[in-house]
């Protein structure tokens, strides 16, 4: 038994911010951002919160799959920018789409979040506990960026993407791997909440920890190493050769990371689906947004072998080989 993607969807806020727009607010340039990252523009929310992006994606998933909301059994949303500490985004999605029979919860695995969420859904489905699931990665990273920090604010964007999956007797997820390296957690953090209350002193010097803080070079090194090894292990465990893989959908963080991964794996760059120029890094939403774009363009056919691979804060990584 396998878990198969039945429909894909995505939603991004309307407002586009170009590199030139950013150069008006921080000391940067279109040339620097394009050369160092491949990003040309990103979508930024002017008020819609993460749950609204996720709800729009969920509605699209059900419409495209032709499934009624009350038939959905599981909703998992991956995010590091939830509207609330509680409720989960998934519970808010459940209410808004009317999926009254579903179990709903969120997972936190930063940019690997969609891979973790899809893997969890697959486990429930493979175990025969649920028959289907909505899996979404959704972020409004603009609310956790320090817009005076050129080293981070140029990199990220807002958006959501997802997949509706069902139990399948034939095609679906073939092989996968998730990984975590908690000892490196400090190289990429955001959203720190202070432990201050009426009984103790206000914790000083932690205000900036609310924003994305990153040792870019260390994250870069981690990404190129962990993704390559993870992809090699997943391919080795499967009966699929690298030549049989039609597309690789990598986490869209930096075009140079994708080029290095392609070189090290000896998988031609043309097989990597890259759309970072339009959206920037949308964290947990980046892989499903790219997957949906590929699908909407009609570039994937039944039985095609597609490899999804991502890395992110934690540090974490996740790779999945799918027979479409
Ligand atoms: O989803 C996971 C999250 N993040 C990532 O995957 C990010 C991984 N890391 C990267 O993508 C890259 O390390 C960055 C794009 C973040 C940075 O690129 P880099 O080639 O590693 O640049 P750098 O940090 O070494 O900085 C080089 C120079 C510095 O100036 P000096 O010290 O050489 O004078 C920076 O101050 O570039 C400067 N710089 C900028 N200049 C113009 C940093 N940000 C900017 C900017 N515009 N936005």
PDB file of C-alpha atoms in Angstrom, residues 151-284:
ATOM      1  CA  UNK A 151      21.442  39.748   5.139  1.00  0.00           C
ATOM      2  CA  UNK A 152      18.041  38.134   5.816  1.00  0.00           C
ATOM      3  CA  UNK A 153      15.153  40.319   4.615  1.00  0.00           C
ATOM      4  CA  UNK A 154      16.012  39.908   0.922  1.00  0.00           C
ATOM      5  CA  UNK A 155      15.846  36.116   1.076  1.00  0.00           C
ATOM      6  CA  UNK A 156      12.319  35.212   2.123  1.00  0.00           C
ATOM      7  CA  UNK A 157       8.745  35.449   0.870  1.00  0.00           C
ATOM      8  CA  UNK A 158       5.185  34.524   1.898  1.00  0.00           C
ATOM      9  CA  UNK A 159       3.076  31.712   0.454  1.00  0.00           C
ATOM     10  CA  UNK A 160       1.444  28.334   0.877  1.00  0.00           C
ATOM     11  CA  UNK A 161       1.365  25.098  -1.063  1.00  0.00           C
ATOM     12  CA  UNK A 162       0.020  21.646  -0.444  1.00  0.00           C
ATOM     13  CA  UNK A 163      -1.161  18.258  -1.568  1.00  0.00           C
ATOM     14  CA  UNK A 164      -4.275  16.151  -1.028  1.00  0.00           C
ATOM     15  CA  UNK A 165      -3.189  12.519  -0.636  1.00  0.00           C
ATOM     16  CA  UNK A 166      -5.035   9.203  -0.527  1.00  0.00           C
ATOM     17  CA  UNK A 167      -4.359   5.559   0.091  1.00  0.00           C
ATOM     18  CA  UNK A 168      -3.253   3.862  -3.144  1.00  0.00           C
ATOM     19  CA  UNK A 169      -2.717   0.263  -4.173  1.00  0.00           C
ATOM     20  CA  UNK A 170      -0.308   1.241  -6.953  1.00  0.00           C
ATOM     21  CA  UNK A 171       1.751   4.444  -7.350  1.00  0.00           C
ATOM     22  CA  UNK A 172       2.772   6.750  -4.527  1.00  0.00           C
ATOM     23  CA  UNK A 173       5.598   7.394  -2.102  1.00  0.00           C
ATOM     24  CA  UNK A 174       8.347   4.840  -2.796  1.00  0.00           C
ATOM     25  CA  UNK A 175      11.080   5.745  -0.320  1.00  0.00           C
ATOM     26  CA  UNK A 176      11.859   8.532   2.132  1.00  0.00           C
ATOM     27  CA  UNK A 177      14.146   9.807   4.844  1.00  0.00           C
ATOM     28  CA  UNK A 178      13.787  12.479   7.504  1.00  0.00           C
ATOM     29  CA  UNK A 179      16.710  13.756   9.559  1.00  0.00           C
ATOM     30  CA  UNK A 180      17.509  16.142  12.402  1.00  0.00           C
ATOM     31  CA  UNK A 181      20.739  17.587  13.758  1.00  0.00           C
ATOM     32  CA  UNK A 182      19.684  19.489  16.865  1.00  0.00           C
ATOM     33  CA  UNK A 183      23.227  20.305  17.924  1.00  0.00           C
ATOM     34  CA  UNK A 184      23.293  22.876  15.098  1.00  0.00           C
ATOM     35  CA  UNK A 185      20.016  24.578  16.047  1.00  0.00           C
ATOM     36  CA  UNK A 186      21.610  27.975  16.729  1.00  0.00           C
ATOM     37  CA  UNK A 187      22.676  28.555  13.119  1.00  0.00           C
ATOM     38  CA  UNK A 188      19.078  29.283  12.106  1.00  0.00           C
ATOM     39  CA  UNK A 189      16.478  30.573  14.566  1.00  0.00           C
ATOM     40  CA  UNK A 190      13.356  32.752  14.678  1.00  0.00           C
ATOM     41  CA  UNK A 191      10.346  33.515  16.840  1.00  0.00           C
ATOM     42  CA  UNK A 192      11.997  33.386  20.278  1.00  0.00           C
ATOM     43  CA  UNK A 193       9.466  34.134  23.025  1.00  0.00           C
ATOM     44  CA  UNK A 194      10.868  35.555  26.266  1.00  0.00           C
ATOM     45  CA  UNK A 195      10.510  33.836  29.598  1.00  0.00           C
ATOM     46  CA  UNK A 196       9.477  36.964  31.482  1.00  0.00           C
ATOM     47  CA  UNK A 197       6.642  37.421  33.930  1.00  0.00           C
ATOM     48  CA  UNK A 198       5.638  39.382  36.990  1.00  0.00           C
ATOM     49  CA  UNK A 199       7.826  37.184  39.242  1.00  0.00           C
ATOM     50  CA  UNK A 200      11.139  37.679  37.419  1.00  0.00           C
ATOM     51  CA  UNK A 201      13.104  40.350  35.619  1.00  0.00           C
ATOM     52  CA  UNK A 202      12.564  40.954  31.964  1.00  0.00           C
ATOM     53  CA  UNK A 203      15.024  38.871  30.013  1.00  0.00           C
ATOM     54  CA  UNK A 204      17.312  41.458  28.429  1.00  0.00           C
ATOM     55  CA  UNK A 205      18.857  41.384  24.981  1.00  0.00           C
ATOM     56  CA  UNK A 206      16.483  38.904  23.417  1.00  0.00           C
ATOM     57  CA  UNK A 207      14.267  41.245  21.344  1.00  0.00           C
ATOM     58  CA  UNK A 208      16.160  40.589  18.117  1.00  0.00           C
ATOM     59  CA  UNK A 209      15.687  36.816  18.550  1.00  0.00           C
ATOM     60  CA  UNK A 210      12.079  37.254  17.435  1.00  0.00           C
ATOM     61  CA  UNK A 211      13.400  37.773  13.916  1.00  0.00           C
ATOM     62  CA  UNK A 212      15.124  35.317  11.572  1.00  0.00           C
ATOM     63  CA  UNK A 213      18.754  35.044  12.677  1.00  0.00           C
ATOM     64  CA  UNK A 214      21.012  32.995  10.511  1.00  0.00           C
ATOM     65  CA  UNK A 215      24.631  32.115   9.969  1.00  0.00           C
ATOM     66  CA  UNK A 216      24.166  32.019   6.204  1.00  0.00           C
ATOM     67  CA  UNK A 217      27.464  30.338   5.387  1.00  0.00           C
ATOM     68  CA  UNK A 218      26.961  27.564   7.951  1.00  0.00           C
ATOM     69  CA  UNK A 219      23.426  26.945   6.708  1.00  0.00           C
ATOM     70  CA  UNK A 220      24.780  26.851   3.163  1.00  0.00           C
ATOM     71  CA  UNK A 221      27.377  24.202   4.138  1.00  0.00           C
ATOM     72  CA  UNK A 222      24.817  22.155   6.052  1.00  0.00           C
ATOM     73  CA  UNK A 223      22.379  22.269   3.131  1.00  0.00           C
ATOM     74  CA  UNK A 224      24.795  21.102   0.470  1.00  0.00           C
ATOM     75  CA  UNK A 225      26.125  18.264   2.641  1.00  0.00           C
ATOM     76  CA  UNK A 226      22.908  16.964   4.215  1.00  0.00           C
ATOM     77  CA  UNK A 227      20.760  17.084   1.086  1.00  0.00           C
ATOM     78  CA  UNK A 228      23.341  15.282  -1.057  1.00  0.00           C
ATOM     79  CA  UNK A 229      23.817  12.484   1.478  1.00  0.00           C
ATOM     80  CA  UNK A 230      20.105  12.142   2.095  1.00  0.00           C
ATOM     81  CA  UNK A 231      19.272  11.936  -1.627  1.00  0.00           C
ATOM     82  CA  UNK A 232      22.025   9.350  -2.136  1.00  0.00           C
ATOM     83  CA  UNK A 233      20.663   7.199   0.706  1.00  0.00           C
ATOM     84  CA  UNK A 234      17.057   7.425  -0.497  1.00  0.00           C
ATOM     85  CA  UNK A 235      18.010   6.485  -4.068  1.00  0.00           C
ATOM     86  CA  UNK A 236      20.195   3.629  -2.806  1.00  0.00           C
ATOM     87  CA  UNK A 237      17.321   2.219  -0.698  1.00  0.00           C
ATOM     88  CA  UNK A 238      14.905   2.351  -3.648  1.00  0.00           C
ATOM     89  CA  UNK A 239      14.875   0.325  -6.863  1.00  0.00           C
ATOM     90  CA  UNK A 240      15.043   3.550  -8.870  1.00  0.00           C
ATOM     91  CA  UNK A 241      18.211   4.740 -10.615  1.00  0.00           C
ATOM     92  CA  UNK A 242      19.139   8.459 -10.730  1.00  0.00           C
ATOM     93  CA  UNK A 243      18.606   8.327 -14.520  1.00  0.00           C
ATOM     94  CA  UNK A 244      14.976   7.293 -14.006  1.00  0.00           C
ATOM     95  CA  UNK A 245      14.207  10.404 -11.944  1.00  0.00           C
ATOM     96  CA  UNK A 246      12.320  12.878 -14.116  1.00  0.00           C
ATOM     97  CA  UNK A 247      12.365  15.889 -11.778  1.00  0.00           C
ATOM     98  CA  UNK A 248      14.017  16.879  -8.521  1.00  0.00           C
ATOM     99  CA  UNK A 249      12.135  19.488  -6.539  1.00  0.00           C
ATOM    100  CA  UNK A 250      14.568  21.000  -4.058  1.00  0.00           C
ATOM    101  CA  UNK A 251      13.792  23.459  -1.273  1.00  0.00           C
ATOM    102  CA  UNK A 252      14.095  26.877  -2.923  1.00  0.00           C
ATOM    103  CA  UNK A 253      16.616  28.693  -0.702  1.00  0.00           C
ATOM    104  CA  UNK A 254      19.467  29.619  -3.001  1.00  0.00           C
ATOM    105  CA  UNK A 255      20.099  28.792  -6.648  1.00  0.00           C
ATOM    106  CA  UNK A 256      23.803  28.217  -5.849  1.00  0.00           C
ATOM    107  CA  UNK A 257      22.835  25.501  -3.344  1.00  0.00           C
ATOM    108  CA  UNK A 258      20.801  23.781  -6.077  1.00  0.00           C
ATOM    109  CA  UNK A 259      23.716  23.995  -8.543  1.00  0.00           C
ATOM    110  CA  UNK A 260      26.128  22.445  -6.025  1.00  0.00           C
ATOM    111  CA  UNK A 261      23.670  19.665  -5.157  1.00  0.00           C
ATOM    112  CA  UNK A 262      23.136  18.927  -8.849  1.00  0.00           C
ATOM    113  CA  UNK A 263      26.915  18.759  -9.439  1.00  0.00           C
ATOM    114  CA  UNK A 264      27.636  16.563  -6.435  1.00  0.00           C
ATOM    115  CA  UNK A 265      24.787  14.163  -7.236  1.00  0.00           C
ATOM    116  CA  UNK A 266      25.630  14.165 -10.947  1.00  0.00           C
ATOM    117  CA  UNK A 267      21.951  14.688 -11.694  1.00  0.00           C
ATOM    118  CA  UNK A 268      21.648  17.212 -14.571  1.00  0.00           C
ATOM    119  CA  UNK A 269      20.603  20.702 -13.463  1.00  0.00           C
ATOM    120  CA  UNK A 270      17.777  20.658 -16.086  1.00  0.00           C
ATOM    121  CA  UNK A 271      16.033  18.015 -13.962  1.00  0.00           C
ATOM    122  CA  UNK A 272      15.871  20.395 -10.979  1.00  0.00           C
ATOM    123  CA  UNK A 273      12.682  22.444 -10.883  1.00  0.00           C
ATOM    124  CA  UNK A 274      13.569  25.937  -9.706  1.00  0.00           C
ATOM    125  CA  UNK A 275      11.186  28.878  -9.258  1.00  0.00           C
ATOM    126  CA  UNK A 276      13.068  30.796  -6.552  1.00  0.00           C
ATOM    127  CA  UNK A 277      13.274  33.844  -8.829  1.00  0.00           C
ATOM    128  CA  UNK A 278       9.514  34.416  -8.386  1.00  0.00           C
ATOM    129  CA  UNK A 279       8.915  33.580  -4.726  1.00  0.00           C
ATOM    130  CA  UNK A 280      12.197  33.730  -2.777  1.00  0.00           C
ATOM    131  CA  UNK A 281      12.507  31.274   0.076  1.00  0.00           C
ATOM    132  CA  UNK A 282       8.992  30.485   1.389  1.00  0.00           C
ATOM    133  CA  UNK A 283      10.265  27.902   3.923  1.00  0.00           C
ATOM    134  CA  UNK A 284       7.806  25.006   4.346  1.00  0.00           C
TER     135      UNK A 284
END
